[in-house]
Amino acid sequence: MNINDLKNSLDPDATGREMHELITELYPLCRSITGNGLRETLNRIRKDIPLEIHEVPSGTQVFDWTVPKEWNIKDAYVKNSKGEKVIDFHKSNLHILNYSIPVNRRVSLSELKKHLFTLPDYPEWIPYRTSYYKECWGFCLSHNQFLQLEEGEYEVFIDSTLEDGFLTYGELYIKGENEKEVLISCHVCHPSLANDNLSGVSLATMLAKHLATVSHRYSYRFLFVPGTIGAIAWLSRNEKSVSKINHGLVIAGVGDSGKITYKRSRRGDTEIDRAAVQILKQSMQDYEIIDYYPYGYDERQYCSPGFNLAVGRFSRTPYGQYPEYHTSADNLEFVHAESLGDSLTKVIEILHVLENNRYYHNLNSKCEPQLGKRGLYSSIGEDELVLLWVLNLSDRNHSLLDIAERSAYDFASIHLAAKLLLEHQLIAEHRRA
Amino acid sequence: MNINDLKNSLDPDATGREMHELITELYPLCRSITGNGLRETLNRIRKDIPLEIHEVPSGTQVFDWTVPKEWNIKDAYVKNSKGEKVIDFHKSNLHILNYSIPVNRRVSLSELKKHLFTLPDYPEWIPYRTSYYKECWGFCLSHNQFLQLEEGEYEVFIDSTLEDGFLTYGELYIKGENEKEVLISCHVCHPSLANDNLSGVSLATMLAKHLATVSHRYSYRFLFVPGTIGAIAWLSRNEKSVSKINHGLVIAGVGDSGKITYKRSRRGDTEIDRAAVQILKQSMQDYEIIDYYPYGYDERQYCSPGFNLAVGRFSRTPYGQYPEYHTSADNLEFVHAESLGDSLTKVIEILHVLENNRYYHNLNSKCEPQLGKRGLYSSIGEDELVLLWVLNLSDRNHSLLDIAERSAYDFASIHLAAKLLLEHQLIAEHRRA
Amino acid sequence: MNINDLKNSLDPDATGREMHELITELYPLCRSITGNGLRETLNRIRKDIPLEIHEVPSGTQVFDWTVPKEWNIKDAYVKNSKGEKVIDFHKSNLHILNYSIPVNRRVSLSELKKHLFTLPDYPEWIPYRTSYYKECWGFCLSHNQFLQLEEGEYEVFIDSTLEDGFLTYGELYIKGENEKEVLISCHVCHPSLANDNLSGVSLATMLAKHLATVSHRYSYRFLFVPGTIGAIAWLSRNEKSVSKINHGLVIAGVGDSGKITYKRSRRGDTEIDRAAVQILKQSMQDYEIIDYYPYGYDERQYCSPGFNLAVGRFSRTPYGQYPEYHTSADNLEFVHAESLGDSLTKVIEILHVLENNRYYHNLNSKCEPQLGKRGLYSSIGEDELVLLWVLNLSDRNHSLLDIAERSAYDFASIHLAAKLLLEHQLIAEHRRA
């Protein structure tokens, strides 16, 4: 089995349902950029793929950043003067401002309100908020809940710890025929948010599971890291081997029903960028290509000027462009098996381009070879035309992707034509220095 | 006389009529990629231009191809059971599947039908079919004729020979001031089809006739070759001198009433490509420029990666895009003197660009020269502006074609301005290494 | 004070009114390409800025040109047979064909008419005409005046001199931190025409006045020269130091109410071209960018191939595209303080780009620096994004102008972000060789 077989055999719907099931399992865990929720998540993923778990001690300097204290939380609530829990962490782990310090005190409503976050425009949704690098506490709640809070004294209780510990991340290296790597990275730090980014986590998991079963040219490195600090920590600890990364994708927000959006790498026209554009163009589905900008997910780190890696971002609707983003409405209903399966399929097709994008040279470069005597001449012009394109441009300077771009044939057709010509000894691979 | 005079003196209508007359004379001959019909055609052309005739023996290896046996035909018919000729080669040489082997047998209607070709969508037209490299036999007929065939036994008679012989082609070299060559190539293998390609043959003949009467910088090489195998044979036999070809045009399908279509060379932006675009742009007629694709006429061979010559294709409506293509409806009425004359004019204008496209340097490069004191300053700004463009861009790095492209003046105006400036010693030619 | 402060402190309206006042003062003088009207103009400008006056003797060879004789005029009129002045130079100095030779004779109406110029399409306007390099005489008048001329004898009197003398021009060099120069050039030869080019003269004067009060990186060279011959004379006399000119603008026609039009330098994409495009793009006003063509004002000389300087032209409505051009209707009402102030503001903004366009390198090039711990992280994403753009592209290869172009932030924002990052030691200037 190779990646071509994988591409052809994958059932997007069944796989999409499997991905949704993994999301469903991971959804209740209270993740953060450190702590036990993150560990439990990685351990669950290890059931599917042999993730290596790394623990980086709090206080470790990673480039301009310092690994923060580890945060854990057992319980959190706000009780009104009648002793009723008006906000309860156990009902939704979005209720707690992520990284809230421990608190046990009584406050007036006006004091409490300084620590409450709501979404007046979406009064039924709980926002998701964090305060990783500035110690404070707070609660998130629906605006409707907020409006029902009555004057009086409230009991605030947060049973959290913020102590020296570790930042945890997962890594999986799947060795290929050569040492050149494709990086697949997803952030795994958000609590109960399905699209952002359990969808990316499940796609990466499923992709790794399948890639492990097929042969491939590139080696693949999967990172399941807390956003920003996790990617920075990994880059800091692996600075010397980063140059092995030839291509990469940040996978995030791939389960919603919107069209696929590919964000180019900082370099803008690398092979991964062109492969993604090629696949989306020929997909006959709506899609969008956006240029690099220095914001977003961990492509910010991979594409920082000192690394400038060929890493693009694969998403559906971009973060912030759907109202459910970073709210309790980014839930299990917001992500769909169909979208998840489609996203995975497209990523595999992109990798298929990378895996098969080679240079050839035409062994009969002067005039056309006689296709007829080899049984390659069909009366249907178009079949023959794809062969002629590959022959005409196989001059050591055009890769199959170049040929697909110039001929407007899809990559898979160009690749099949090259395979046929190779079998008939009409072209030979040209290995570039 | 030089090519400028030729350009200015040519009467497109009279020349177009002369071209149509040549087509009319050549139309009845039964050409193929070898054989006497081809020889007779070349001999007729020799009345107008001193074509050199080459004969390549059957069996000669030319790159990946082998020169086929020579095909000749004297008679062919199908008789019904009453002894009536229901298909008769002498009525149209399209009736015979080109390269049909000799046959003399009786067959049933159902057996016969396996060897018949018609065009149900155009029931009055006879299709044109060939089988050069696979031995078989067949007849082409109108669908209406086909529908009238009754059950019964038919006598099939094909008095053809397919034997070792020669592939014949014509070549004419017209020496110019230097050894750099312009290639003009047309396929001469199709039987009674007027546009494809007696139109190209007549254009090349007329062009050669006129070029022989004027001085020119480039040497011109005209090829009248059977399609594909002829071009391949020529390239194979002249491999060492191919590098002299600096520019080239394949001429085909230039007599129909459609707009001119220029197909770029594989390199896409060579001087011939730019000259053609320039002439068509400024013609005020509708036209189309298409990118190279590895199909079509003999540009396929000239632009194969091992040669990659600067050869474009000059046509009117592209092959296959008019229903009369490869049918009996591509007849003497389908091609028009007006279109033929216009095509020839445009080709001469393109060659005029090549002949006159030089680099100059402004002898007063610092500030403008004073045009007024030389009588070159007109009160009409535009006259002066073309002079200023040539002066401003004549810096050894811009050819006259570059200047025409940048200034949007037509090439002829730029060329005239350069001539005037040269006479006034304001610019001098810059010969590039 | 530096140019940033100048940019921020300038009051366009007040300055525009001041510019209009200068135009009003200069308007009545009868300028030409030589003579006392030109000297008086330069002397008036010297009240505002310390212009150096240069006098080039008649007959001096300047490249392909010769400095003409000096022209001066005291009086000129045409009297009818009744002794009435029907044309009187003292009513408008446009009445005299500029550079008219002395005349004192009686002529018939028909003879007179050969020397009269009118604008039939604008019967109330007096045209502006010159004859610098061909000795003759003439009068310009409104077509209505012309139609009232009766048969009879006319007395023609022109009290002019055309004698060896000097061509006069003004020059001002304002030294900056380095020797690289920005050239600001305006033609100062037209008589009572307000937009063409007292507007340019007043803009250059005001700009020089302000630049002298602030620190700047570049040295600035201002030229107030008669059109064509003045620029040619200056280039001829300063040929060796021309290479110091790094950027330049020809300023002409900047007072009408039309949109700003920037004409690119011959090189087309120099820093001044890109700076101008950048400023106009972000101005939220209508504007037009036109490509170089070898006609117009003195950019023709600065962009002649032997110099090929990075000099663009800054105008509002281009010459010849408004009917008032070169007529008495290009008067004090045709130019507006608002337009003048706006034009000056835009030029200063363009110079602000040049002055501040530097390369930086990110001192934390591997991964993002932690903006939060430096108080640079705002909750409003957009503020932060401009910082991230500068950080991401500050890799020694992108100037601030490059960053503005790629990010679509305006240059001023990018420049402020760079300043902030510099203060926080997150970037450092990279000086290119």
Coordinates of N, CA, C and O in Angstrom, one line a residue, chain A residues 16 97 121 168 170 179 203 213 224 243 283 308 315:
Chain A
G16 N -15.1 10.1 8.4 CA -15.6 11.4 9.0 C -16.3 11.0 10.3 O -16.2 11.7 11.3
L97 N -12.7 31.1 33.5 CA -11.6 31.8 32.8 C -10.4 30.8 32.9 O -9.9 30.6 34.0
D121 N -24.3 39.9 22.3 CA -24.9 39.6 21.0 C -25.4 38.2 20.8 O -26.2 37.9 19.9
T168 N 3.0 20.0 28.5 CA 3.0 18.6 27.9 C 2.7 18.8 26.4 O 1.8 19.6 26.0
G170 N 2.5 16.2 22.5 CA 2.6 14.9 21.9 C 3.3 15.0 20.6 O 3.1 16.0 19.8
E179 N 14.8 11.2 4.8 CA 14.8 12.0 6.0 C 14.0 13.3 5.9 O 13.8 14.0 6.9
L203 N -8.3 15.1 12.9 CA -7.8 14.9 11.5 C -6.4 14.4 11.6 O -6.0 13.4 10.9
T213 N 0.3 3.0 7.9 CA 0.0 1.7 7.2 C 0.5 1.7 5.8 O 0.3 0.6 5.1
F224 N 1.2 17.5 18.4 CA -0.1 17.9 19.1 C 0.4 18.8 20.3 O 0.8 18.3 21.3
S243 N 15.6 22.1 9.9 CA 15.8 22.2 8.5 C 15.4 20.9 7.7 O 15.3 21.0 6.5
S283 N -10.9 20.5 -7.3 CA -11.9 19.7 -6.5 C -13.4 20.0 -6.9 O -14.2 19.2 -6.5
N308 N 11.0 30.5 8.8 CA 10.5 30.7 7.5 C 10.2 29.4 6.7 O 10.5 29.2 5.6
S315 N -7.7 24.9 6.8 CA -8.9 25.1 7.7 C -10.1 25.1 6.8 O -10.0 25.0 5.5

